[in-house]
Coordinates of C-alpha atoms in Angstrom, one line a residue:
G1 CA 18.0 79.1 2.7
E2 CA 15.5 77.5 5.1
K3 CA 12.7 78.2 2.7
E4 CA 14.5 76.6 -0.2
C5 CA 15.7 73.5 1.8
S6 CA 12.3 73.1 3.6
T7 CA 14.0 73.3 7.0
M8 CA 12.0 76.4 8.1
E9 CA 9.5 74.1 9.9
T10 CA 12.4 72.3 11.8
L11 CA 13.8 75.7 12.8
L12 CA 10.5 77.0 14.1
V13 CA 9.9 73.9 16.3
S14 CA 13.2 74.3 18.0
P15 CA 13.3 75.6 21.6
A16 CA 14.4 79.1 20.4
S17 CA 11.7 81.7 20.1
R18 CA 11.1 83.5 16.8
P19 CA 12.6 86.7 18.0
Q20 CA 15.7 84.7 19.1
I21 CA 15.9 83.1 15.7
V22 CA 15.7 86.5 14.0
L23 CA 18.5 87.8 16.4
G24 CA 20.7 84.9 15.6
K25 CA 20.2 85.5 11.9
L26 CA 20.7 89.2 12.3
F27 CA 23.9 89.0 14.3
T28 CA 25.3 86.5 11.7
I29 CA 24.8 89.1 9.0
F30 CA 25.9 91.9 11.2
A31 CA 29.2 90.1 12.1
I32 CA 30.0 89.5 8.4
S33 CA 29.0 93.1 7.6
L34 CA 31.2 94.5 10.5
L35 CA 34.1 92.3 9.5
A36 CA 33.8 93.6 5.9
S37 CA 33.7 97.2 7.2
I38 CA 36.8 96.7 9.3
C39 CA 38.6 95.3 6.3
A40 CA 37.6 98.2 4.0
M41 CA 38.7 100.8 6.7
T42 CA 41.9 98.9 7.2
G43 CA 42.6 99.0 3.4
V44 CA 42.1 102.7 3.4
L45 CA 43.8 103.5 6.6
A46 CA 46.8 101.2 6.4
P47 CA 48.5 103.1 3.6
L48 CA 48.0 106.4 5.4
V49 CA 49.4 105.2 8.7
I50 CA 52.3 103.3 7.1
G51 CA 52.9 106.5 5.2
L52 CA 53.2 105.3 1.6
D53 CA 54.7 108.3 -0.2
S54 CA 52.8 107.8 -3.4
F55 CA 49.4 107.6 -1.5
K56 CA 50.4 110.9 0.3
D57 CA 51.2 112.6 -3.0
I58 CA 47.8 111.8 -4.4
L59 CA 45.8 112.9 -1.3
G60 CA 48.1 115.6 0.0
D61 CA 46.9 117.1 3.4
Q62 CA 43.2 116.4 2.8
I63 CA 43.3 113.3 5.0
S64 CA 44.9 113.0 8.3
I65 CA 44.8 110.0 10.6
N66 CA 45.2 110.3 14.4
L67 CA 45.3 106.9 16.1
S68 CA 42.7 108.3 18.6
S69 CA 40.2 108.8 15.7
I70 CA 40.2 105.0 14.7
P71 CA 37.9 104.1 17.6
A72 CA 35.4 106.8 16.6
M73 CA 35.4 105.4 13.1
L74 CA 34.9 101.9 14.3
L75 CA 32.1 103.1 16.6
S76 CA 30.4 104.9 13.6
V77 CA 30.5 101.8 11.5
V78 CA 28.6 99.7 14.1
P79 CA 25.1 101.2 13.6
L80 CA 25.5 101.4 9.9
A81 CA 26.4 97.5 9.7
L82 CA 23.4 96.9 12.1
F83 CA 21.0 99.0 9.9
T84 CA 22.1 97.4 6.6
S85 CA 22.1 93.9 8.1
S86 CA 18.5 94.4 9.4
L87 CA 17.4 95.7 6.0
L88 CA 19.0 92.7 4.3
L89 CA 17.1 90.5 6.7
V90 CA 13.8 92.2 6.0
I91 CA 14.3 92.0 2.2
S92 CA 15.4 88.4 2.3
S93 CA 12.5 87.4 4.3
F94 CA 10.2 88.0 1.3
A95 CA 12.2 85.8 -1.1
R96 CA 11.1 82.2 -1.8
N97 CA 14.6 81.1 -2.5
Q98 CA 18.2 82.2 -2.5
K99 CA 18.2 83.3 -6.1
E100 CA 15.2 85.5 -5.6
A101 CA 16.8 87.0 -2.4
Q102 CA 19.9 88.0 -4.5
T103 CA 17.5 89.7 -7.0
Y104 CA 16.0 91.6 -4.4
V105 CA 19.3 92.7 -2.8
L106 CA 20.7 94.3 -6.0
P107 CA 18.3 97.3 -6.0
F108 CA 18.7 97.5 -2.3
I109 CA 22.5 98.0 -2.6
S110 CA 21.9 100.7 -5.1
I111 CA 19.4 102.5 -3.0
I112 CA 21.7 102.3 0.1
L113 CA 24.7 103.6 -1.9
L114 CA 22.8 106.7 -3.1
P115 CA 23.0 108.6 0.1
A116 CA 26.6 107.6 0.5
M117 CA 27.4 109.0 -2.9
L118 CA 25.4 112.0 -2.2
S119 CA 27.7 112.7 0.7
T120 CA 30.4 113.7 -1.7
I121 CA 28.5 116.8 -2.6
F122 CA 28.5 118.1 1.0
G123 CA 31.6 119.3 2.7
A124 CA 32.9 117.8 5.9
E125 CA 31.5 121.0 7.7
T126 CA 27.9 120.4 7.0
Q127 CA 24.4 121.3 8.3
L128 CA 23.2 119.4 11.3
Y129 CA 20.0 118.2 9.6
T130 CA 22.2 115.8 7.6
A131 CA 22.9 113.8 10.8
F132 CA 19.5 112.5 10.5
I133 CA 19.8 111.1 6.9
P134 CA 20.5 107.3 7.0
V135 CA 23.9 106.2 5.5
M136 CA 24.7 109.6 4.6
N137 CA 25.3 110.7 8.2
I138 CA 27.8 108.0 8.7
S139 CA 29.6 108.9 5.4
L140 CA 29.8 112.5 6.6
T141 CA 30.9 111.5 10.0
M142 CA 33.7 109.6 8.5
K143 CA 34.6 112.6 6.4
Q144 CA 34.7 114.7 9.4
I145 CA 36.9 112.3 11.3
L146 CA 39.4 111.9 8.4
G147 CA 39.5 115.6 7.8
D148 CA 40.2 116.5 11.4
L149 CA 36.9 118.5 11.6
F150 CA 35.3 116.2 14.3
D151 CA 32.1 117.7 15.7
P152 CA 31.1 115.9 18.8
L153 CA 27.3 117.0 18.4
Y154 CA 27.2 115.8 14.8
F155 CA 28.8 112.6 15.9
A156 CA 26.3 112.0 18.7
I157 CA 23.3 112.7 16.6
S158 CA 24.5 110.7 13.6
L159 CA 25.3 107.7 15.9
G160 CA 21.9 108.1 17.8
S161 CA 19.8 108.4 14.8
S162 CA 21.7 105.5 13.1
F163 CA 21.1 103.2 16.1
L164 CA 17.4 104.3 16.1
Y165 CA 17.0 103.4 12.5
A166 CA 18.7 100.1 12.9
Y167 CA 16.4 99.3 16.0
I168 CA 13.4 100.3 13.8
V169 CA 14.3 98.0 11.1
M170 CA 15.3 95.1 13.5
R171 CA 11.7 95.5 15.0
I172 CA 10.3 95.3 11.4
A173 CA 12.3 92.1 10.7
T174 CA 11.1 90.5 14.0
A175 CA 7.5 91.4 13.1
F176 CA 7.8 89.9 9.6
F177 CA 9.1 86.7 11.1
Q178 CA 6.0 86.4 13.1
R179 CA 3.9 86.2 10.0
E180 CA 3.2 82.8 8.5
N181 CA 2.4 84.0 5.1
I182 CA 5.9 85.6 4.9
L183 CA 7.8 82.6 6.3
F184 CA 6.2 79.9 4.1
R185 CA 6.0 81.6 0.7
T186 CA 6.7 79.0 -1.9

């Protein structure tokens, strides 16, 4: 929005450093992503916890919810939201205006959803190498948590690799924000 409204210069002369500006933008996107993730999880978990009979008839015993597994689910969503938020910030930094940014984001969403969709092919008891595949690892972790097949090693590797990917993309976003030719594309 700053490029389109020509307020980027005003933002850059503020006392905040460029990395601080990037972090401010990133955590705004991250907060919205995390809130959306929590709402989506609530929409899936609420009927199961409340015990709607028709929902249980459809799913049977395939999914079970322990209240102790909810924190693990919330924790696994954090690096995914941070990773996707960082990627959105990187992609949107190339756009000249908001409309162009939306055009860039649509293919991004399709590419990000692909590993999540591929996770349906794998069972919850999956190979350890899948814990290193971004997005798919979190989908498989959720599958394990919901299927009472929680594997602490898989969870730790999945979480660690996802945080690493998020950190790398955050560094890329910060590096792009340092480049004048990206910031002032018109």
